[in-house]
PDB file of C-alpha atoms in Angstrom:
ATOM      1  CA  UNK F 236      19.932 -18.920  10.535  1.00 75.00           C
ATOM      2  CA  UNK F 237      23.220 -20.838   9.667  1.00 86.00           C
ATOM      3  CA  UNK F 238      22.437 -23.996   7.933  1.00 93.00           C
ATOM      4  CA  UNK F 239      25.697 -26.421   7.579  1.00 90.00           C
ATOM      5  CA  UNK F 240      25.047 -28.620   4.542  1.00 94.00           C
ATOM      6  CA  UNK F 241      27.453 -31.736   3.952  1.00 93.00           C
ATOM      7  CA  UNK F 242      27.312 -32.401   0.486  1.00 91.00           C
ATOM      8  CA  UNK F 243      29.246 -35.747   0.791  1.00 93.00           C
ATOM      9  CA  UNK F 244      26.771 -37.204   2.839  1.00 92.00           C
ATOM     10  CA  UNK F 245      24.640 -39.634   1.274  1.00 93.00           C
ATOM     11  CA  UNK F 246      21.491 -38.047   2.926  1.00 95.00           C
ATOM     12  CA  UNK F 247      19.680 -35.586   0.636  1.00 96.00           C
ATOM     13  CA  UNK F 248      19.926 -31.736   0.842  1.00 97.00           C
ATOM     14  CA  UNK F 249      16.343 -31.172   1.615  1.00 97.00           C
ATOM     15  CA  UNK F 250      16.527 -33.686   4.771  1.00 97.00           C
ATOM     16  CA  UNK F 251      19.665 -32.005   5.881  1.00 97.00           C
ATOM     17  CA  UNK F 252      17.646 -28.510   5.963  1.00 97.00           C
ATOM     18  CA  UNK F 253      14.741 -30.073   7.591  1.00 96.00           C
ATOM     19  CA  UNK F 254      17.220 -31.683  10.397  1.00 94.00           C
ATOM     20  CA  UNK F 255      19.105 -28.426  10.713  1.00 95.00           C
ATOM     21  CA  UNK F 256      15.954 -26.598  11.464  1.00 95.00           C
ATOM     22  CA  UNK F 257      14.473 -29.361  13.694  1.00 92.00           C
ATOM     23  CA  UNK F 258      17.830 -28.953  15.570  1.00 91.00           C
ATOM     24  CA  UNK F 259      17.212 -24.876  16.006  1.00 93.00           C
ATOM     25  CA  UNK F 260      13.935 -25.459  17.110  1.00 91.00           C
ATOM     26  CA  UNK F 261      14.639 -27.918  19.818  1.00 85.00           C
ATOM     27  CA  UNK F 262      17.654 -25.828  20.906  1.00 87.00           C
ATOM     28  CA  UNK F 263      15.614 -23.008  20.949  1.00 88.00           C
ATOM     29  CA  UNK F 264      17.964 -20.932  18.606  1.00 92.00           C
ATOM     30  CA  UNK F 265      14.494 -20.638  16.333  1.00 92.00           C
ATOM     31  CA  UNK F 266      11.481 -19.569  18.863  1.00 91.00           C
ATOM     32  CA  UNK F 267       7.781 -19.819  18.624  1.00 90.00           C
ATOM     33  CA  UNK F 268       6.596 -17.622  16.238  1.00 92.00           C
ATOM     34  CA  UNK F 269       9.842 -16.372  14.804  1.00 94.00           C
ATOM     35  CA  UNK F 270       9.901 -15.680  10.755  1.00 95.00           C
ATOM     36  CA  UNK F 271      12.248 -17.867   8.764  1.00 96.00           C
ATOM     37  CA  UNK F 272      13.966 -17.074   5.378  1.00 96.00           C
ATOM     38  CA  UNK F 273      11.394 -17.705   2.518  1.00 95.00           C
ATOM     39  CA  UNK F 274      12.333 -20.211   0.190  1.00 96.00           C
ATOM     40  CA  UNK F 275      13.866 -18.165  -2.684  1.00 96.00           C
ATOM     41  CA  UNK F 276      16.094 -16.246   0.004  1.00 96.00           C
ATOM     42  CA  UNK F 277      17.332 -19.784   1.837  1.00 96.00           C
ATOM     43  CA  UNK F 278      17.991 -21.303  -1.726  1.00 96.00           C
ATOM     44  CA  UNK F 279      20.152 -18.062  -2.553  1.00 96.00           C
ATOM     45  CA  UNK F 280      22.036 -17.811   0.572  1.00 95.00           C
ATOM     46  CA  UNK F 281      22.696 -21.875   0.629  1.00 95.00           C
ATOM     47  CA  UNK F 282      23.297 -21.620  -3.154  1.00 95.00           C
ATOM     48  CA  UNK F 283      21.082 -24.282  -3.897  1.00 96.00           C
ATOM     49  CA  UNK F 284      17.856 -24.681  -5.991  1.00 97.00           C
ATOM     50  CA  UNK F 285      14.702 -23.111  -4.749  1.00 97.00           C
ATOM     51  CA  UNK F 286      13.025 -26.596  -5.407  1.00 98.00           C
ATOM     52  CA  UNK F 287      15.154 -28.153  -2.895  1.00 97.00           C
ATOM     53  CA  UNK F 288      14.264 -25.659  -0.090  1.00 97.00           C
ATOM     54  CA  UNK F 289      10.502 -26.052  -0.884  1.00 97.00           C
ATOM     55  CA  UNK F 290      10.627 -29.657  -0.545  1.00 98.00           C
ATOM     56  CA  UNK F 291      12.486 -29.266   3.055  1.00 97.00           C
ATOM     57  CA  UNK F 292       9.784 -26.651   4.026  1.00 97.00           C
ATOM     58  CA  UNK F 293       6.801 -28.771   2.670  1.00 96.00           C
ATOM     59  CA  UNK F 294       8.133 -31.522   4.696  1.00 96.00           C
ATOM     60  CA  UNK F 295       8.527 -29.315   8.010  1.00 95.00           C
ATOM     61  CA  UNK F 296       4.852 -27.987   7.222  1.00 93.00           C
ATOM     62  CA  UNK F 297       3.793 -31.637   7.135  1.00 92.00           C
ATOM     63  CA  UNK F 298       5.552 -32.377  10.778  1.00 90.00           C
ATOM     64  CA  UNK F 299       4.031 -29.264  12.092  1.00 88.00           C
ATOM     65  CA  UNK F 300       7.042 -27.266  12.715  1.00 91.00           C
ATOM     66  CA  UNK F 301       6.523 -24.387  10.431  1.00 94.00           C
ATOM     67  CA  UNK F 302       3.462 -22.869   8.840  1.00 92.00           C
ATOM     68  CA  UNK F 303       3.425 -20.538   5.848  1.00 90.00           C
ATOM     69  CA  UNK F 304       1.094 -17.745   5.683  1.00 89.00           C
ATOM     70  CA  UNK F 305       0.124 -16.063   2.477  1.00 86.00           C
ATOM     71  CA  UNK F 306       1.935 -12.900   1.763  1.00 88.00           C
ATOM     72  CA  UNK F 307       3.129 -12.717   5.173  1.00 92.00           C
ATOM     73  CA  UNK F 308       5.823 -15.340   5.081  1.00 94.00           C
ATOM     74  CA  UNK F 309       6.909 -18.702   6.723  1.00 95.00           C
ATOM     75  CA  UNK F 310       7.026 -19.056  10.655  1.00 94.00           C
ATOM     76  CA  UNK F 311       8.093 -21.535  13.520  1.00 94.00           C
ATOM     77  CA  UNK F 312       4.784 -22.840  14.975  1.00 90.00           C
ATOM     78  CA  UNK F 313       3.637 -21.769  18.244  1.00 83.00           C
ATOM     79  CA  UNK F 314       3.734 -24.808  20.142  1.00 73.00           C
ATOM     80  CA  UNK F 315       7.274 -25.747  19.761  1.00 70.00           C
ATOM     81  CA  UNK F 316       7.499 -27.785  23.172  1.00 74.00           C
ATOM     82  CA  UNK F 317       5.774 -30.714  21.387  1.00 72.00           C
ATOM     83  CA  UNK F 318       8.444 -30.518  18.823  1.00 70.00           C
ATOM     84  CA  UNK F 319      11.237 -30.604  21.352  1.00 73.00           C
ATOM     85  CA  UNK F 320       9.693 -33.461  23.152  1.00 78.00           C
ATOM     86  CA  UNK F 321       9.294 -35.406  19.782  1.00 77.00           C
ATOM     87  CA  UNK F 322      13.158 -34.568  19.152  1.00 75.00           C
ATOM     88  CA  UNK F 323      13.988 -35.960  22.600  1.00 83.00           C
ATOM     89  CA  UNK F 324      12.167 -39.141  22.329  1.00 85.00           C
ATOM     90  CA  UNK F 325      13.925 -39.702  18.695  1.00 83.00           C
ATOM     91  CA  UNK F 326      17.299 -39.193  20.096  1.00 86.00           C
ATOM     92  CA  UNK F 327      16.496 -41.545  23.065  1.00 91.00           C
ATOM     93  CA  UNK F 328      15.224 -44.023  20.616  1.00 93.00           C
ATOM     94  CA  UNK F 329      18.665 -43.860  18.679  1.00 91.00           C
ATOM     95  CA  UNK F 330      20.656 -43.817  21.743  1.00 93.00           C
ATOM     96  CA  UNK F 331      19.083 -47.168  22.853  1.00 93.00           C
ATOM     97  CA  UNK F 332      19.215 -48.953  19.768  1.00 94.00           C
ATOM     98  CA  UNK F 333      23.268 -47.851  19.328  1.00 93.00           C
ATOM     99  CA  UNK F 334      23.571 -49.395  22.938  1.00 92.00           C
ATOM    100  CA  UNK F 335      21.595 -52.701  21.943  1.00 93.00           C
ATOM    101  CA  UNK F 336      24.282 -52.866  18.933  1.00 93.00           C
ATOM    102  CA  UNK F 337      27.082 -52.165  21.238  1.00 93.00           C
ATOM    103  CA  UNK F 338      25.620 -55.015  23.522  1.00 93.00           C
ATOM    104  CA  UNK F 339      25.417 -57.357  20.662  1.00 94.00           C
ATOM    105  CA  UNK F 340      29.323 -56.645  19.991  1.00 92.00           C
ATOM    106  CA  UNK F 341      29.965 -57.801  23.622  1.00 94.00           C
ATOM    107  CA  UNK F 342      30.023 -54.948  25.628  1.00 91.00           C
ATOM    108  CA  UNK F 343      28.229 -54.854  29.007  1.00 92.00           C
ATOM    109  CA  UNK F 344      26.028 -51.639  30.040  1.00 89.00           C
ATOM    110  CA  UNK F 345      28.872 -50.773  32.348  1.00 91.00           C
ATOM    111  CA  UNK F 346      31.526 -50.679  29.683  1.00 92.00           C
ATOM    112  CA  UNK F 347      29.420 -48.558  27.449  1.00 91.00           C
ATOM    113  CA  UNK F 348      28.621 -46.028  30.235  1.00 90.00           C
ATOM    114  CA  UNK F 349      32.282 -45.720  30.931  1.00 90.00           C
ATOM    115  CA  UNK F 350      32.941 -45.125  27.232  1.00 89.00           C
ATOM    116  CA  UNK F 351      30.201 -42.579  27.259  1.00 88.00           C
ATOM    117  CA  UNK F 352      31.492 -40.619  30.244  1.00 88.00           C
TER     118      UNK F 352
END
């Protein structure tokens, strides 16, 4: 699992980890039931504090993306289809908001589509 962190971003490191893992799940790079690195291993691999990874994993558990089983490890949950659908909805919502911003700047939908293509 290759997580890319950008230390120049204003976004917190733990949120970047969350987004990267969500992206891997929605892209199918991380499969249902697949074991992911422990907090300590991922922190060591990324060269960051384990508390940062723990915070990311806690948020991922709250979102229902991962589950930690005592003495077994941390795994991607079994129902990733719902996660993929939620991610698609979130992205589409962001796109709609950006289109609205462009329209407020005076671009027509046709112009926006032309630029996207």
